[in-house]
Tab-separated table of C-alpha atoms and ligand atoms in Angstrom:
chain	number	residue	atom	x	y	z
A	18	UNK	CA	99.309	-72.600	-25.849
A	19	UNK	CA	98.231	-72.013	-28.904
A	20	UNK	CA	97.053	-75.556	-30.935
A	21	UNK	CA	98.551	-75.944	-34.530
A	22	UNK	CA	95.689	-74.861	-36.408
A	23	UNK	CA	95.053	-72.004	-34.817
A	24	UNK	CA	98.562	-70.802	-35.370
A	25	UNK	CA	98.442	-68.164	-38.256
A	26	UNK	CA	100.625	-67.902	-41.516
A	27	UNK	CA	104.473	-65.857	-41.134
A	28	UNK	CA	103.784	-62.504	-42.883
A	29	UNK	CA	104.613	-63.193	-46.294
A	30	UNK	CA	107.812	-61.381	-47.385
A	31	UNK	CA	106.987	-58.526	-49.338
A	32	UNK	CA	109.409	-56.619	-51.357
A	33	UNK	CA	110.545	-53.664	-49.767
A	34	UNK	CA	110.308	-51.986	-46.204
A	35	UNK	CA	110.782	-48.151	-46.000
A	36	UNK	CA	113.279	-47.447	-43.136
A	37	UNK	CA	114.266	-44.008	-42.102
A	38	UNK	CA	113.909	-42.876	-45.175
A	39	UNK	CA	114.641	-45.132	-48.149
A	40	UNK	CA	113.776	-48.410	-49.090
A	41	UNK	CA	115.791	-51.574	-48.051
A	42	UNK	CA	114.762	-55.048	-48.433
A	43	UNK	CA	112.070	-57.009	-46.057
A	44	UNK	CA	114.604	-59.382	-45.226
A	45	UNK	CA	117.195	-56.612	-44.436
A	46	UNK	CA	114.935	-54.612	-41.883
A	47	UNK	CA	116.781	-55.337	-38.622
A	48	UNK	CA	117.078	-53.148	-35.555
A	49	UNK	CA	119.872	-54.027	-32.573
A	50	UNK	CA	118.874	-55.897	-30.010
A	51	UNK	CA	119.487	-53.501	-27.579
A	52	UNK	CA	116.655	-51.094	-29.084
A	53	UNK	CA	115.217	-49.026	-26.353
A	54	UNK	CA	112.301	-50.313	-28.283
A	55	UNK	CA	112.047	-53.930	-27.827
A	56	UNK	CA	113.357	-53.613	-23.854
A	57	UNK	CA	110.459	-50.771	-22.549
A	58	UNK	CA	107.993	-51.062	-25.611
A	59	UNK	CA	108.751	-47.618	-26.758
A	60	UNK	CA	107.265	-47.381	-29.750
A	61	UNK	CA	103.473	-45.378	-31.466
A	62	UNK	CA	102.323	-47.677	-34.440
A	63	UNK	CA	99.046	-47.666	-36.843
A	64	UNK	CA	97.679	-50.335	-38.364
A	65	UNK	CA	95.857	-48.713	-41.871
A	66	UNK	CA	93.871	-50.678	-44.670
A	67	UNK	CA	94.415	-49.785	-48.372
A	68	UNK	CA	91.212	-51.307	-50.291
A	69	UNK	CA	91.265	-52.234	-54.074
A	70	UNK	CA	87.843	-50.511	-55.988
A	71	UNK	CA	86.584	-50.804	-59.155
A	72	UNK	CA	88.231	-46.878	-59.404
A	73	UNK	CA	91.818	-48.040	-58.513
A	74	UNK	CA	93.864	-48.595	-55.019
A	75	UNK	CA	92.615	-45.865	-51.735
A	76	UNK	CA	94.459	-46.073	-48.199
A	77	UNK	CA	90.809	-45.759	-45.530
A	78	UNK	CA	91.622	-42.510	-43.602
A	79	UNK	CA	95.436	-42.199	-43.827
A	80	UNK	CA	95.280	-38.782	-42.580
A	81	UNK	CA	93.535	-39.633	-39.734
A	82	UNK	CA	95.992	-42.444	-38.785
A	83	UNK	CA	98.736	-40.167	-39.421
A	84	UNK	CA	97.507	-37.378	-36.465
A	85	UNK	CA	96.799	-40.662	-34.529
A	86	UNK	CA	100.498	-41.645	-34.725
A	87	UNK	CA	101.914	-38.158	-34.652
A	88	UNK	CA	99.784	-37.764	-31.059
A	89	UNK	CA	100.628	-40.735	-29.786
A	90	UNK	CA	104.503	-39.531	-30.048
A	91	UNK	CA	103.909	-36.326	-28.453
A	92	UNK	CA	102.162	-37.991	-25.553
A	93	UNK	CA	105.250	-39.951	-25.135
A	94	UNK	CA	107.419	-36.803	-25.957
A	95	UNK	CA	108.541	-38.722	-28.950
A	96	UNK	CA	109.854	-36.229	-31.888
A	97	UNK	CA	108.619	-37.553	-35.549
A	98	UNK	CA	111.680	-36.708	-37.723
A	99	UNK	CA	109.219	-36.588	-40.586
A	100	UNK	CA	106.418	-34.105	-41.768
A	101	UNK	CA	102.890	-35.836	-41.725
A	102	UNK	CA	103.031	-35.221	-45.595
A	103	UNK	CA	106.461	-36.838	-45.823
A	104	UNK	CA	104.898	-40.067	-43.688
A	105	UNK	CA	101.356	-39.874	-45.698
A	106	UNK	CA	103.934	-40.093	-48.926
A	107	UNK	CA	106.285	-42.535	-47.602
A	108	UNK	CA	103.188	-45.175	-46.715
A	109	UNK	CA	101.351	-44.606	-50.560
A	110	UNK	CA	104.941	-45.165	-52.124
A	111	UNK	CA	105.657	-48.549	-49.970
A	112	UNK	CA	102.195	-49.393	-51.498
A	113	UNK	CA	103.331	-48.814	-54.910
A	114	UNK	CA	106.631	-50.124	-55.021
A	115	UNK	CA	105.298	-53.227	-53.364
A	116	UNK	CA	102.952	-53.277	-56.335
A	117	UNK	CA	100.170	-54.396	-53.743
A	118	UNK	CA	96.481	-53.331	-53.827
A	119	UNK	CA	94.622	-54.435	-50.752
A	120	UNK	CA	97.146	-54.605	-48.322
A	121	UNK	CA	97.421	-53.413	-44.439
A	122	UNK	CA	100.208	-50.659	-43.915
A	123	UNK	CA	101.974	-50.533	-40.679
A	124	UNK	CA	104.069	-47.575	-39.591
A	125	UNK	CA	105.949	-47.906	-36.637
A	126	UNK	CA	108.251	-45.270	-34.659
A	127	UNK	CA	110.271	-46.268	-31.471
A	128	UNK	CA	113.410	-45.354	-29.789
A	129	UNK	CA	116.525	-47.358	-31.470
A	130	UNK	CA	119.357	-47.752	-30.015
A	131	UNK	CA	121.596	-45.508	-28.213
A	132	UNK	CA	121.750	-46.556	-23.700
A	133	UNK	CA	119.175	-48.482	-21.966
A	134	UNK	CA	118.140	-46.258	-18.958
A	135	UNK	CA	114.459	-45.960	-18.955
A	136	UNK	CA	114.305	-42.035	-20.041
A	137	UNK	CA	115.006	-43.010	-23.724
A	138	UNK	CA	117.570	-39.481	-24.085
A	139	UNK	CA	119.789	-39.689	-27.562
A	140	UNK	CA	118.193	-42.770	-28.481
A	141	UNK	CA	117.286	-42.317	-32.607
A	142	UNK	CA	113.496	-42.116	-33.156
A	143	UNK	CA	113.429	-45.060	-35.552
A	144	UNK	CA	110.800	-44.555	-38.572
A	145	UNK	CA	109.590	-48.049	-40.673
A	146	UNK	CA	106.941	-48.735	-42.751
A	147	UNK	CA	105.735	-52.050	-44.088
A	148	UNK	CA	103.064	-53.552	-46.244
A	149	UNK	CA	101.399	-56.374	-47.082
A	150	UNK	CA	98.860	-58.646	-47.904
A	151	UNK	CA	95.981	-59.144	-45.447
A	152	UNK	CA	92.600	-60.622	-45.150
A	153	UNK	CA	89.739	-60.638	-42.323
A	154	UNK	CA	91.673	-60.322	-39.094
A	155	UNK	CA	89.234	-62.849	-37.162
A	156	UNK	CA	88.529	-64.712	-40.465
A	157	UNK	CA	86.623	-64.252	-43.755
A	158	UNK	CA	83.791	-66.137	-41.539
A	159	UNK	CA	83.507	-63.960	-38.704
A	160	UNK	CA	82.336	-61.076	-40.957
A	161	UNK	CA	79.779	-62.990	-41.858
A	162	UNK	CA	78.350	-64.521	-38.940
A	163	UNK	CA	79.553	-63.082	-36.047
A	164	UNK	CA	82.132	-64.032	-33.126
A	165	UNK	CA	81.801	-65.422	-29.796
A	166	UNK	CA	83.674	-63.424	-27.200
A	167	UNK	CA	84.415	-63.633	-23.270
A	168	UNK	CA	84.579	-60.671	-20.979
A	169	UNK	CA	88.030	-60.896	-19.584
A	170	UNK	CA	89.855	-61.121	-16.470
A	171	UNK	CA	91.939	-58.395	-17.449
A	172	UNK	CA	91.056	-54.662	-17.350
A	173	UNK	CA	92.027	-51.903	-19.273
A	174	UNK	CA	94.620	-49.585	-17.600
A	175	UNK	CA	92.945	-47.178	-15.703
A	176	UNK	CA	93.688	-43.616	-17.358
A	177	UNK	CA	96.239	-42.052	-15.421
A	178	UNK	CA	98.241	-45.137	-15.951
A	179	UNK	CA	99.308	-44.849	-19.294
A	180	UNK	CA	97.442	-42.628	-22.016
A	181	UNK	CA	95.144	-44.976	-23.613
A	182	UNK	CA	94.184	-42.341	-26.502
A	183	UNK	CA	97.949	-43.574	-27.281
A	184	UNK	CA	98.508	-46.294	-29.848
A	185	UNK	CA	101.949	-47.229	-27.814
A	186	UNK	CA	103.705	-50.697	-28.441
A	187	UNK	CA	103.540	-51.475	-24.159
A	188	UNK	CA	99.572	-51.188	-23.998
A	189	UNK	CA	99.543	-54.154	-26.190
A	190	UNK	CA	100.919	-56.473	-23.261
A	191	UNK	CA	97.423	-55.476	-21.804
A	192	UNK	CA	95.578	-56.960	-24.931
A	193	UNK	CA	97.896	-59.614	-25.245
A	194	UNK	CA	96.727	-60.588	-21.972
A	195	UNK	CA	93.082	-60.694	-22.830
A	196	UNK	CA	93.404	-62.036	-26.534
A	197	UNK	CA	95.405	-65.050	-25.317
A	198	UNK	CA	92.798	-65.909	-22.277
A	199	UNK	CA	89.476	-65.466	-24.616
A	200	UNK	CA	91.783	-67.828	-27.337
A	201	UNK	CA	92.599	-70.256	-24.117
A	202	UNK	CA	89.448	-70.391	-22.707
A	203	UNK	CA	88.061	-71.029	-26.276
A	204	UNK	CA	86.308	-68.074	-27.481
A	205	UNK	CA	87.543	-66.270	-30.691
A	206	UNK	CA	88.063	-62.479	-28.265
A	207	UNK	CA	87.854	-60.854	-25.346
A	208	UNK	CA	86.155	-57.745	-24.171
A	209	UNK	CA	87.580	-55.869	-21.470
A	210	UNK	CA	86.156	-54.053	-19.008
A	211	UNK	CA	87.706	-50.583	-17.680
A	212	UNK	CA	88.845	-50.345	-13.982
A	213	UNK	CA	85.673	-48.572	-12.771
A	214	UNK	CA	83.883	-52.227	-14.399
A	215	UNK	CA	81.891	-50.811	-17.266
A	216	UNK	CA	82.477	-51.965	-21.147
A	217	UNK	CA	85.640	-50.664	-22.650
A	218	UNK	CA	87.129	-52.036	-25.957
A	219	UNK	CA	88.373	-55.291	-27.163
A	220	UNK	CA	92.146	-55.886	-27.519
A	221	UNK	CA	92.396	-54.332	-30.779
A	222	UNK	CA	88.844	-53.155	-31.695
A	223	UNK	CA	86.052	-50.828	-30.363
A	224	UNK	CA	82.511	-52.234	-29.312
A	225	UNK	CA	79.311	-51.113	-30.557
A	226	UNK	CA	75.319	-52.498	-29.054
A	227	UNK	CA	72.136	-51.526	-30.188
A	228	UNK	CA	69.599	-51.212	-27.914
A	229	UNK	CA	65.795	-50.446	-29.604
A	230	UNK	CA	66.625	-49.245	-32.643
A	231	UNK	CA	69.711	-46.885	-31.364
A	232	UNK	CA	73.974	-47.532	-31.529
A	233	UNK	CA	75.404	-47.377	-28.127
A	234	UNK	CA	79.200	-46.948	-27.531
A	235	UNK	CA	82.031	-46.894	-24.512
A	236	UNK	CA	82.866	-42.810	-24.693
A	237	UNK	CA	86.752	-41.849	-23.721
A	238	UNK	CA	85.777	-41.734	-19.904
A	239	UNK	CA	86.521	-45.148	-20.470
A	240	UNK	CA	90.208	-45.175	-21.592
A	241	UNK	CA	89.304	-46.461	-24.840
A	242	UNK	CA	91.229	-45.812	-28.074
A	243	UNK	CA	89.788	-43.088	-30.225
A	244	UNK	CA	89.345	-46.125	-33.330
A	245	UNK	CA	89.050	-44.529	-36.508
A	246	UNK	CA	86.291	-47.302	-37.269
A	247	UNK	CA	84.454	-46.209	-34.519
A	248	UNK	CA	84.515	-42.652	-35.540
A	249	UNK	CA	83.819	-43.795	-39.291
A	250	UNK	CA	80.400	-45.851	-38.322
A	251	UNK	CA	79.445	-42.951	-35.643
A	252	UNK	CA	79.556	-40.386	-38.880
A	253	UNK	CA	77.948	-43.132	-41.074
A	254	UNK	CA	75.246	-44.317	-38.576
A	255	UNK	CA	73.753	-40.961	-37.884
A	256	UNK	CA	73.832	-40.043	-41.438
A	257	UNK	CA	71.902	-42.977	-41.986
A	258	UNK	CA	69.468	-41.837	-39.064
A	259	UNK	CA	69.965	-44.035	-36.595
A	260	UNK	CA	70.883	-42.586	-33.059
A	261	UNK	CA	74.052	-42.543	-31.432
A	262	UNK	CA	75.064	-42.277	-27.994
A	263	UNK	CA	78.675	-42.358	-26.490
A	264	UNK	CA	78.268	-43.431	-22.826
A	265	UNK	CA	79.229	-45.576	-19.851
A	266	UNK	CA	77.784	-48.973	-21.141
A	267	UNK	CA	77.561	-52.073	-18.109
A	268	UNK	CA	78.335	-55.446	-18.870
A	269	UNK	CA	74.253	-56.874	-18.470
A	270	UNK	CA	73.558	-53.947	-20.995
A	271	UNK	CA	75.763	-55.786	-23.606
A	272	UNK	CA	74.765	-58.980	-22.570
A	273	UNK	CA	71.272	-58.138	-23.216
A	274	UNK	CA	71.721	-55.969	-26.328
A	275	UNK	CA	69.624	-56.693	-29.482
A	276	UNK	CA	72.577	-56.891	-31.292
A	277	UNK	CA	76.699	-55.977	-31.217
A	278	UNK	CA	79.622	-55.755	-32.575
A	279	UNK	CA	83.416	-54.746	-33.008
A	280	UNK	CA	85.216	-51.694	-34.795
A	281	UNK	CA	88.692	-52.074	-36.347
A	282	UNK	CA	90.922	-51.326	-38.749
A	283	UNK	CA	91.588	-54.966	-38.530
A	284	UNK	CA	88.389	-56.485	-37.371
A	285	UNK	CA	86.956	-53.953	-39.356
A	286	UNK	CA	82.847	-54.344	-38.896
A	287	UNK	CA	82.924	-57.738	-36.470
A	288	UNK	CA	79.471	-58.919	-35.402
A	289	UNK	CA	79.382	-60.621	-32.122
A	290	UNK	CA	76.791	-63.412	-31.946
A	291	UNK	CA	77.604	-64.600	-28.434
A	292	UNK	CA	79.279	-63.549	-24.923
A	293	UNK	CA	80.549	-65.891	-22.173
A	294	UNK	CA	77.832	-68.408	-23.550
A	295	UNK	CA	74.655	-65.908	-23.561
A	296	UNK	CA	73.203	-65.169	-27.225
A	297	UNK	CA	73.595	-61.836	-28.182
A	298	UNK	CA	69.730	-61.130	-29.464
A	299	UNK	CA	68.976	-63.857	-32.304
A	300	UNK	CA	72.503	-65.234	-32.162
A	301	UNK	CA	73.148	-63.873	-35.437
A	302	UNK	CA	74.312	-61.025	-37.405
A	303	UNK	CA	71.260	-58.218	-36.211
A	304	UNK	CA	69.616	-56.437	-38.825
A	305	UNK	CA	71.220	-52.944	-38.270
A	306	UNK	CA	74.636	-54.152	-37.949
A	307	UNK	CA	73.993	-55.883	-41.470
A	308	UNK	CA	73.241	-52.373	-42.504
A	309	UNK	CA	76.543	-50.542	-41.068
A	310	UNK	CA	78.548	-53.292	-42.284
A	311	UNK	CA	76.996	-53.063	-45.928
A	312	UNK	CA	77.585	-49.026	-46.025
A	313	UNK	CA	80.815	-49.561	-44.505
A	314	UNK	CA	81.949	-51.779	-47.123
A	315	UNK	CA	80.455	-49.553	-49.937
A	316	UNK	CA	82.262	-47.043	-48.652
A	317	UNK	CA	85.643	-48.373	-48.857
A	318	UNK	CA	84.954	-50.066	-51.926
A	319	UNK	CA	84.665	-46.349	-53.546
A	320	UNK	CA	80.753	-46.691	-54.151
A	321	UNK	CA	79.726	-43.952	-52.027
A	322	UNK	CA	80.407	-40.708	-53.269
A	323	UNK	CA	79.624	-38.976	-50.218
A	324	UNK	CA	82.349	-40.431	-48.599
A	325	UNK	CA	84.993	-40.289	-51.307
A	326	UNK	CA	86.666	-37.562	-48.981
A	327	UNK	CA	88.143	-40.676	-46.520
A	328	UNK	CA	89.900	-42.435	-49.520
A	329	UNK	CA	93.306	-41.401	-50.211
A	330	UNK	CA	94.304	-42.747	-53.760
A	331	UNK	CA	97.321	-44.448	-53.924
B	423	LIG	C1	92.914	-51.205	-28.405
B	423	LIG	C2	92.284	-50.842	-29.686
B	423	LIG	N1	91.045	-50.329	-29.684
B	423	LIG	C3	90.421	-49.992	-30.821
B	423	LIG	C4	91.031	-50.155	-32.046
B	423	LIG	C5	90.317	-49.755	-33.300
B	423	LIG	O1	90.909	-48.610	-33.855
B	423	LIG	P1	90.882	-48.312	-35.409
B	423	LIG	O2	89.454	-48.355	-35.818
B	423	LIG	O3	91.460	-46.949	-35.538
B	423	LIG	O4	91.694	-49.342	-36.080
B	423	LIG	C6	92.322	-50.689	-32.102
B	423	LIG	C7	93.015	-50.872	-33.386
B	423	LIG	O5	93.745	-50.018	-33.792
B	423	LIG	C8	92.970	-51.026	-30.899
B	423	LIG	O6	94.199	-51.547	-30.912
């Protein structure tokens, strides 16, 4: 169980959701209980920042996200009743009519209701998107000095399970699972391994080390999610000319890397100061994760030119 503290705010209610089309009420967003949905977790979802600059309101990536959650459906054979424009225009007009800024956007598509066998046939593809306000996902704190995190008792579904380049509402049991031991056992999140036992991902974030000088990274041999995050600070890293390499990483290379840290939409740049009680290099943020973070930031925050091409005005 979770103690009191440590149980976070309700979402706070915010305006207007946009439900198959037009725009109801947050408090009047309901689905039946007998949503193929909620029984068998069949459902593709994004989770997408919109960042307030100096030069107005941009959504990080949206088209990215939006391919994401269009080929998550087709893995599962689910059928979008939208255009990706029509979604990328739905999300910046739930922004607006929220009037929100900085805010995290969360689409979500899942079979509604119709029967209950497992094969979800005639059950309506449900479309939502909400919006609202959101800080640091581990805390304001953790940005700046780094998490402690446990590798977990839980893997990461082997491959031919389910299709972990997927971002499906069931694989979340599977971080669920890890999140709430790391919490339990009293670190702030897990890392899981995948089932062959190297480094995959966290519940909800990628994981970078550097090792002399270079960024090291879990490739998609280990049933990782292709994080948009991740693929931002590969871009940004070796345009910065540091080295990159996406490979099978073992656990005693990440316990003895110079320095690590998470990827997220959420987590966004995470350090990690310490796993299962060993220091991760000085303990504290490392000197080239300082860096990434610091571009990263810029680069949302509209200061980077270069990289306008990722922000999607609002
Ligand atoms: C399991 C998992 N891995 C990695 C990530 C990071 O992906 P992104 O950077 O696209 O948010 C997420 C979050 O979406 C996730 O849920």
């Amino acid at each position: 169980m979770l103690s009191e503290e440590e149980v976070p705010a309700k979402l706070p209610e915010t305006g207007k959701i946009w439900f198959n089309g037009r725009f109801i009420d947050w408090k009047d967003a309901k689905v039946h209980v007998l949503s193929h949905g909620l029984h068998y977790g069949t459902g593709v979802f994004e989770g997408i920042r919109c960042y307030a600059t100096e030069k107005g309101s941009f959504i990080f990536r949206l088209k990215e996200h939006i391919d994401r959650l269009f080929r998550s459906a087709r893995l599962y054979g689910m059928h979008i009743p939208y255009t990706k424009d029509e979604i990328c225009n739905a999300i910046k007009e739930t922004v607006r009519i929220n009037g929100l800024d900085a805010c995290y956007i969360r689409p979500i598509v899942f079979y509604g209701y119709h029967h209950l066998g497992v094969i979800p046939y005639g059950c309506p593809v449900e479309c939502v998107i909400a919006a609202w306000k959101w800080g640091a996902y581990l805390g304001e704190e953790s940005l700046q000095k780094g998490i402690r995190c446990t590798f977990s008792s839980w893997q990461r579904f082997h491959p031919n399970t389910v299709p972990a380049v997927a971002k499906a509402c069931g694989h979340y049991l599977n971080s669920l699972l890890a999140a709430m031991e790391a919490r339990q056992k009293g670190f702030d999140e897990a890392i899981m391994l995948d089932c062959k036992g190297y480094v995959a991902e966290g519940p909800g974030e990628n994981i970078f080390i550097v090792r002399d000088g270079r960024l090291l990274t879990p490739g998609f041999d280990s049933a990782i999610l292709p994080g948009i995050t991740r693929n931002t600070v590969i871009e940004l890293a070796r345009d910065m000319g540091i080295h990159v390499e996406e490979r099978t990483l073992t656990k005693s290379e990440v316990l003895s890397a110079d320095e690590a840290f998470f990827t997220g939409t959420a987590a966004e740049i995470t350090p990690i100061r310490e796993i299962d009680s060993v220091v991760i290099g000085k303990g504290e943020v490392g000197e080239i994760t300082r860096e990434i973070q610091r571009k990263f930031f810029d680069v949302v925050s509209a200061k980077e030119s270069a990289y306008m091409k990722w922000l999607e005005p609002v």
